C-alpha cells in the first residue's frame, strides 16, 4: 500500500442481509465522454494502491476490458476476496437467454471468475447508443412491465445459483417497482443503487430500502458536478455550492465534495464517488476514517430542502409517456 494511503481495514463496512460485508465507500468508473477508458483504468490501479477495495463498474461504461487489465495487476498483490467488484446488466441484455451471456462477457472483460454484485442497471430494456442527446428515443422502448422484469430477474437468480455472482441487486428503481420485486423474488436484492446526494436525499426510498434490508448504494454522491451539459437542465442545483455544505467544508478544511462523501457514509448509504485525480480519490477515501461530521452537521445537511434529480433518464422514455417524471412513479403507482 502506498505511504499516504488508507488502511482498508479501517474503512467502514456495511453488512448485507446475508451477513456478507461490503466496503462502505467505492469508486465510480463512469467517465462519460470526459475521460478515456485508459484514464479510468489507471485511476482504478491508483485507487487500489491507496486503499480502495470496492469498484462500481458496468458494461454500459465501455471500459470493463481495460479495468480488467488493472484488476489483473491488482490481483497479483491482493486476494480476490479482498476486493468488491460490482457490474451491471445493460438494458440491451434483458430477458431470457441474454442475461447469462451478458454477465459472462463482463466477467471475461474484468478478468474475474465471479462478481460480488451484479445489478440490473435500469428496470426496463430501453437503451440507446453512448453519448446520444437527451431527445433521442428508442423506438422499441416500453414502460415498466413487471412480467418482463421478472423474466430478467429469474436469470439474475440463476447467476447466483451458478456461482457467477455472489449477490444481485437493482438500480434506478422506485418503491412501487421494488414492492413487486420483493413480492415475487426468490432471491431478493441485496443492494439498490440509487441517486443520493445532499440535494437529492430520497428519504422515503432510502428508508424503504433500509426497512427491507436492502443496502442503498448512492450514485452521483457529489452531485456529479462535471457531468456533460446534455445531462444538465436549467433548474438543476449544485450540491458543492450549497451554503450549508460550503460552511461545513470550511470548518473541516476540506473541499465541499468531501463533505458530501462523509455525509453519505455516516448516513449509512455506500457512496461511489468518481474521480481520476489521485488527490480527490484519496480525499474521498481518507475522509471516511477521520474527522467525522458532528450530529449537528448531519442534521443541518439532512435539513437541506432540495429535491434535484440529476439522472432523469429522458432517453429511456417510451411512446405515450409524458416526460421523464413518468420513469420515477411520483404518484406511487407504476406509470404505464
Ligand atoms: N447506476 C446508475 O445508473 C448510475 C448513474 C450514474 C452514476 N453511477 C455511478 O456513480 C459514479 C459517480 O457518479 P458521477 O461520476 O456522475 O458523479 P460524482 O461522483 O457525484 O461526481 C464526480 C465528479 O466530482 C468531482 N470530484 C470527485 N471527488 C472530488 C473531490 N474530492 N474534490 C473535488 N471534486 C471532486 C470530480 O470532478 P473532476 O473530474 O473535475 O475532478 C468528478 O468528476 C459513476 O462513476 C458510476 O460508477 C451509476
Coordinates of C-alpha atoms and ligand atoms in Angstrom, one line a residue:
X1 CA 0.0 0.0 0.0
X2 CA 1.3 3.5 -0.8
X3 CA 2.7 5.5 2.0
X4 CA -0.1 8.1 2.0
X5 CA -2.9 5.5 1.6
X6 CA -5.7 4.5 3.9
X7 CA -5.7 1.1 5.7
X8 CA -8.7 -0.7 4.0
X9 CA -9.4 -2.5 7.3
X10 CA -10.3 0.9 8.9
X11 CA -12.7 1.9 6.1
X12 CA -16.3 1.5 7.3
X13 CA -18.0 -1.7 6.1
X14 CA -21.7 -2.4 5.7
X15 CA -23.4 -5.7 6.4
X16 CA -25.8 -7.2 3.8
X17 CA -28.9 -9.2 4.7
X18 CA -26.9 -12.5 4.3
X19 CA -24.2 -11.3 6.6
X20 CA -21.6 -10.6 3.9
X21 CA -19.7 -7.3 4.2
X22 CA -19.2 -4.6 1.6
X23 CA -16.7 -1.7 1.8
X24 CA -18.7 1.4 2.9
X25 CA -17.3 3.5 0.0
X26 CA -16.4 2.5 -3.5
X27 CA -15.0 4.2 -6.6
X28 CA -17.2 5.0 -9.6
X29 CA -15.9 4.2 -13.0
X30 CA -18.2 6.1 -15.4
X31 CA -16.2 8.7 -17.2
X32 CA -19.0 9.7 -19.6
X33 CA -17.3 11.3 -22.6
X34 CA -14.8 13.3 -20.4
X35 CA -12.3 10.7 -19.6
X36 CA -10.9 7.8 -21.7
X37 CA -11.2 4.2 -20.6
X38 CA -7.4 4.2 -20.2
X39 CA -7.5 7.1 -17.8
X40 CA -10.1 5.4 -15.7
X41 CA -8.3 2.1 -15.7
X42 CA -5.2 3.9 -14.5
X43 CA -7.2 5.5 -11.7
X44 CA -8.5 2.1 -10.6
X45 CA -4.9 0.9 -10.1
X46 CA -4.1 4.1 -8.3
X47 CA -7.2 3.8 -6.1
X48 CA -6.4 0.2 -5.1
X49 CA -2.9 1.4 -4.2
X50 CA -4.2 4.0 -1.8
X51 CA -6.7 1.5 -0.2
X52 CA -9.9 1.3 -2.3
X53 CA -11.3 -2.2 -2.3
X54 CA -14.7 -1.5 -4.0
X55 CA -15.2 -0.6 -7.7
X56 CA -18.5 0.2 -9.3
X57 CA -18.4 -1.0 -12.9
X58 CA -20.9 -1.5 -15.7
X59 CA -21.0 -2.9 -19.3
X60 CA -22.5 0.4 -20.4
X61 CA -19.4 2.3 -19.3
X62 CA -17.5 0.7 -22.2
X63 CA -14.3 0.3 -20.2
X64 CA -14.6 -3.0 -18.4
X65 CA -11.9 -4.5 -20.7
X66 CA -9.3 -2.0 -19.6
X67 CA -10.4 -2.1 -16.0
X68 CA -9.9 -5.9 -16.3
X69 CA -6.3 -5.3 -17.1
X70 CA -5.9 -3.1 -14.0
X71 CA -7.7 -5.7 -11.8
X72 CA -5.4 -8.4 -13.1
X73 CA -2.4 -6.4 -11.9
X74 CA -4.1 -5.6 -8.6
X75 CA -4.8 -9.2 -8.0
X76 CA -1.2 -10.1 -8.3
X77 CA -0.9 -8.4 -5.0
X78 CA -4.3 -8.8 -3.3
X79 CA -6.5 -11.8 -2.9
X80 CA -9.8 -11.8 -4.8
X81 CA -11.7 -11.9 -1.5
X82 CA -10.2 -8.5 -0.6
X83 CA -12.0 -6.8 -3.5
X84 CA -15.6 -5.9 -4.0
X85 CA -16.5 -5.7 -7.7
X86 CA -19.9 -4.6 -9.0
X87 CA -21.0 -4.7 -12.6
X88 CA -24.4 -4.1 -14.2
X89 CA -26.6 -5.7 -16.8
X90 CA -27.2 -3.2 -19.6
X91 CA -30.7 -2.6 -20.9
X92 CA -30.0 -4.3 -24.3
X93 CA -29.5 -7.6 -22.5
X94 CA -32.7 -8.1 -20.5
X95 CA -34.8 -11.2 -20.9
X96 CA -34.3 -15.0 -21.1
X97 CA -31.2 -16.0 -23.0
X98 CA -29.4 -12.7 -22.7
X99 CA -28.6 -12.1 -19.1
X100 CA -26.1 -15.0 -18.5
X101 CA -24.1 -14.3 -21.7
X102 CA -24.0 -10.5 -20.7
X103 CA -22.7 -11.4 -17.3
X104 CA -20.1 -13.8 -18.7
X105 CA -18.9 -11.0 -21.0
X106 CA -18.4 -8.6 -18.1
X107 CA -16.6 -11.4 -16.2
X108 CA -14.4 -12.0 -19.2
X109 CA -13.6 -8.3 -19.7
X110 CA -13.0 -7.8 -16.0
X111 CA -10.8 -11.0 -15.9
X112 CA -12.8 -12.3 -12.9
X113 CA -14.3 -15.7 -12.0
X114 CA -17.2 -14.1 -10.1
X115 CA -18.7 -10.7 -9.3
X116 CA -19.5 -9.6 -5.8
X117 CA -22.6 -7.8 -7.1
X118 CA -24.5 -7.7 -10.4
X119 CA -27.2 -5.1 -10.8
X120 CA -30.0 -4.7 -13.3
X121 CA -28.9 -1.2 -14.4
X122 CA -32.4 0.0 -15.3
X123 CA -35.7 -1.8 -14.8
X124 CA -36.7 -1.9 -18.5
X125 CA -35.0 -2.9 -21.7
X126 CA -34.9 0.6 -23.3
X127 CA -31.5 1.5 -24.5
X128 CA -29.5 4.0 -26.6
X129 CA -26.1 4.4 -28.2
X130 CA -23.5 6.0 -26.0
X131 CA -23.4 9.8 -26.0
X132 CA -26.7 10.4 -27.7
X133 CA -28.7 13.7 -27.0
X134 CA -31.4 13.6 -24.4
X135 CA -34.0 14.0 -27.1
X136 CA -33.1 10.6 -28.6
X137 CA -35.6 7.8 -28.2
X138 CA -35.5 4.0 -28.5
X139 CA -38.4 3.2 -30.9
X140 CA -38.9 -0.2 -29.1
X141 CA -38.9 1.4 -25.6
X142 CA -41.6 0.2 -23.2
X143 CA -42.8 1.2 -19.8
X144 CA -42.0 -1.0 -16.8
X145 CA -43.7 -4.4 -17.3
X146 CA -43.4 -6.5 -14.2
X147 CA -43.6 -9.8 -16.1
X148 CA -40.7 -8.7 -18.3
X149 CA -38.7 -7.6 -15.4
X150 CA -39.2 -10.9 -13.6
X151 CA -38.0 -12.8 -16.7
X152 CA -34.8 -10.9 -16.3
X153 CA -34.7 -11.3 -12.5
X154 CA -35.1 -15.1 -12.8
X155 CA -32.0 -15.1 -14.9
X156 CA -30.2 -13.0 -12.3
X157 CA -31.2 -15.6 -9.7
X158 CA -29.6 -18.3 -11.9
X159 CA -26.3 -16.3 -11.9
X160 CA -26.2 -16.7 -8.1
X161 CA -27.0 -20.4 -8.3
X162 CA -24.3 -20.9 -10.9
X163 CA -21.8 -19.1 -8.7
X164 CA -21.0 -16.4 -11.2
X165 CA -22.2 -13.7 -8.9
X166 CA -22.4 -13.5 -5.1
X167 CA -25.2 -11.0 -4.8
X168 CA -27.8 -9.5 -7.2
X169 CA -29.4 -6.1 -7.0
X170 CA -31.3 -3.3 -8.7
X171 CA -30.6 0.2 -9.8
X172 CA -32.9 3.2 -10.8
X173 CA -35.9 1.5 -9.2
X174 CA -38.9 3.1 -7.4
X175 CA -40.8 2.0 -4.3
X176 CA -43.8 0.5 -6.2
X177 CA -41.5 -1.5 -8.5
X178 CA -39.5 -2.7 -5.6
X179 CA -42.6 -3.8 -3.8
X180 CA -43.5 -6.1 -6.7
X181 CA -40.0 -7.5 -6.9
X182 CA -39.9 -8.2 -3.1
X183 CA -43.2 -10.0 -3.5
X184 CA -42.0 -12.2 -6.4
X185 CA -38.3 -12.6 -5.9
X186 CA -36.9 -16.0 -4.9
X187 CA -33.5 -14.2 -4.1
X188 CA -34.2 -10.7 -3.0
X189 CA -32.0 -7.8 -4.0
X190 CA -29.0 -7.3 -1.6
X191 CA -28.4 -3.7 -2.8
X192 CA -30.2 -1.0 -4.7
X193 CA -28.1 1.6 -6.5
X194 CA -29.9 4.9 -6.5
X195 CA -29.2 8.6 -6.9
X196 CA -28.3 10.0 -3.4
X197 CA -26.6 13.3 -2.6
X198 CA -27.4 16.2 -0.3
X199 CA -29.7 17.8 -2.9
X200 CA -31.4 14.5 -3.6
X201 CA -31.7 12.6 -0.4
X202 CA -34.8 10.5 -1.3
X203 CA -35.6 9.8 2.4
X204 CA -38.7 7.7 1.7
X205 CA -37.0 5.3 -0.7
X206 CA -33.8 5.3 1.4
X207 CA -35.9 4.2 4.5
X208 CA -37.8 1.7 2.4
X209 CA -34.6 0.0 1.4
X210 CA -33.2 0.0 4.9
X211 CA -36.5 -1.3 6.3
X212 CA -36.3 -4.2 3.8
X213 CA -32.6 -4.9 4.5
X214 CA -31.6 -3.7 1.0
X215 CA -28.4 -1.7 1.2
X216 CA -28.6 1.7 -0.7
X217 CA -25.6 2.4 -2.8
X218 CA -25.5 6.1 -3.6
X219 CA -24.6 7.2 -7.1
X220 CA -23.5 10.7 -8.1
X221 CA -22.8 11.3 -4.4
X222 CA -21.1 14.7 -5.1
X223 CA -23.9 15.8 -7.4
X224 CA -21.9 14.9 -10.5
X225 CA -20.7 18.5 -10.9
X226 CA -18.8 17.7 -14.1
X227 CA -21.5 15.7 -16.0
X228 CA -21.9 16.6 -19.6
X229 CA -24.0 19.7 -20.5
X230 CA -26.6 17.4 -22.2
X231 CA -27.3 15.9 -18.8
X232 CA -27.9 19.3 -17.1
X233 CA -31.1 21.3 -17.0
X234 CA -31.7 24.9 -16.1
X235 CA -33.3 24.1 -12.7
X236 CA -30.5 21.7 -11.5
X237 CA -28.9 22.8 -8.3
X238 CA -25.2 22.3 -7.3
X239 CA -24.5 20.4 -4.1
X240 CA -20.9 21.6 -3.7
X241 CA -22.1 25.2 -3.9
X242 CA -24.8 24.8 -1.2
X243 CA -24.1 27.3 1.6
X244 CA -24.6 24.6 4.3
X245 CA -22.1 22.2 2.6
X246 CA -19.6 25.1 1.9
X247 CA -19.8 26.3 5.5
X248 CA -19.2 22.8 6.9
X249 CA -16.4 22.2 4.4
X250 CA -14.7 25.4 5.5
X251 CA -14.9 24.3 9.1
X252 CA -13.3 20.9 8.3
X253 CA -10.8 22.5 5.9
X254 CA -11.8 20.2 3.0
X255 CA -13.4 20.5 -0.4
X256 CA -17.2 20.5 -0.3
X257 CA -17.1 17.3 -2.3
X258 CA -15.5 15.6 0.7
X259 CA -18.4 16.7 2.9
X260 CA -20.9 15.0 0.5
X261 CA -18.9 11.8 0.8
X262 CA -18.6 12.0 4.6
X263 CA -22.4 12.7 5.0
X264 CA -23.2 9.7 2.7
X265 CA -21.1 7.3 4.7
X266 CA -22.3 8.5 8.1
X267 CA -25.9 8.4 6.9
X268 CA -25.5 4.7 6.0
X269 CA -25.5 4.5 2.3
X270 CA -22.5 3.4 0.3
X271 CA -21.3 6.3 -1.9
X272 CA -19.4 5.6 -5.1
X273 CA -17.7 8.9 -5.9
X274 CA -15.8 9.2 -9.2
X275 CA -12.5 10.9 -9.9
X276 CA -9.4 10.1 -11.8
X277 CA -7.4 12.6 -9.8
X278 CA -5.3 11.0 -7.1
X279 CA -5.7 13.9 -4.6
X280 CA -9.5 13.7 -5.0
X281 CA -10.0 9.9 -4.8
X282 CA -7.6 9.8 -1.9
X283 CA -9.5 12.5 0.0
X284 CA -12.8 10.7 -0.8
X285 CA -11.4 7.6 0.9
X286 CA -9.5 9.2 3.7
X287 CA -12.5 11.3 4.8
X288 CA -14.3 8.1 5.9
X289 CA -11.7 7.3 8.6
X290 CA -11.1 10.7 10.1
X291 CA -12.8 13.8 11.4
X292 CA -16.4 12.8 11.3
X293 CA -19.3 15.2 10.9
X294 CA -21.0 16.1 14.2
X295 CA -24.6 15.2 14.8
X296 CA -25.5 18.8 14.4
X297 CA -23.8 19.0 11.0
X298 CA -25.5 15.7 9.9
X299 CA -28.8 17.3 10.9
X300 CA -28.1 20.5 9.0
X301 CA -27.4 18.5 5.8
X302 CA -30.5 16.4 6.4
X303 CA -32.4 19.7 6.6
X304 CA -31.3 21.0 3.1
X305 CA -34.6 21.2 1.4
X306 CA -33.8 20.4 -2.2
X307 CA -35.2 17.7 -4.5
X308 CA -32.9 17.8 -7.5
X309 CA -32.8 14.6 -9.5
X310 CA -29.8 14.7 -11.9
X311 CA -30.1 11.4 -13.7
X312 CA -33.6 11.9 -15.2
X313 CA -33.5 9.1 -17.8
X314 CA -35.2 11.0 -20.6
X315 CA -33.6 8.8 -23.3
X316 CA -35.4 5.8 -21.9
X317 CA -38.9 7.2 -22.4
X318 CA -41.4 5.1 -24.3
X319 CA -44.1 6.2 -26.8
X320 CA -47.0 7.8 -25.0
X321 CA -45.0 8.8 -21.9
X322 CA -45.3 12.5 -20.9
X323 CA -41.9 13.3 -19.7
X324 CA -39.0 12.0 -17.5
X325 CA -41.1 12.1 -14.4
X326 CA -43.0 9.1 -15.7
X327 CA -39.9 7.0 -15.1
X328 CA -40.0 7.6 -11.4
X329 CA -43.6 6.8 -10.4
X330 CA -44.0 10.0 -8.5
X331 CA -47.6 9.4 -7.5
X332 CA -46.8 6.0 -6.0
X333 CA -48.2 4.0 -9.0
X334 CA -46.2 2.4 -11.8
X335 CA -46.7 4.7 -14.8
X336 CA -47.6 3.0 -18.0
Ligands
LIG1 N1 -26.5 3.1 -11.5 C1 -26.6 4.2 -12.3 O1 -27.5 4.3 -13.1 C2 -25.5 5.2 -12.1 C3 -25.8 6.5 -12.6 C4 -24.8 7.5 -12.5 C5 -23.6 7.2 -11.9 N2 -23.4 5.9 -11.4 C6 -22.1 5.6 -10.7 O2 -21.8 6.6 -9.8 C7 -20.5 7.1 -10.0 C8 -20.3 8.5 -9.5 O3 -21.2 9.4 -10.3 P1 -20.6 10.6 -11.1 O4 -19.2 10.4 -11.6 O5 -21.6 11.0 -12.1 O6 -20.7 11.8 -10.0 P2 -19.9 12.2 -8.7 O7 -19.1 11.1 -8.1 O8 -21.0 12.8 -7.8 O9 -19.0 13.4 -9.1 C9 -17.8 13.2 -9.8 C10 -17.0 14.5 -10.0 O10 -16.8 15.2 -8.8 C11 -15.5 15.7 -8.7 N3 -14.9 15.3 -7.5 C12 -14.8 14.0 -7.0 N4 -14.1 13.9 -5.9 C13 -13.7 15.2 -5.6 C14 -13.0 15.8 -4.6 N5 -12.6 15.1 -3.5 N6 -12.8 17.2 -4.6 C15 -13.3 17.9 -5.6 N7 -14.0 17.4 -6.6 C16 -14.2 16.1 -6.6 C17 -14.8 15.2 -10.0 O11 -14.6 16.3 -10.8 P3 -13.2 16.5 -11.7 O12 -13.2 15.2 -12.6 O13 -13.4 17.7 -12.5 O14 -12.1 16.5 -10.8 C18 -15.6 14.2 -10.6 O15 -15.6 14.2 -12.0 C19 -20.2 6.9 -11.5 O16 -18.9 6.9 -11.8 C20 -20.9 5.5 -11.7 O17 -20.0 4.5 -11.3 C21 -24.3 5.0 -11.5

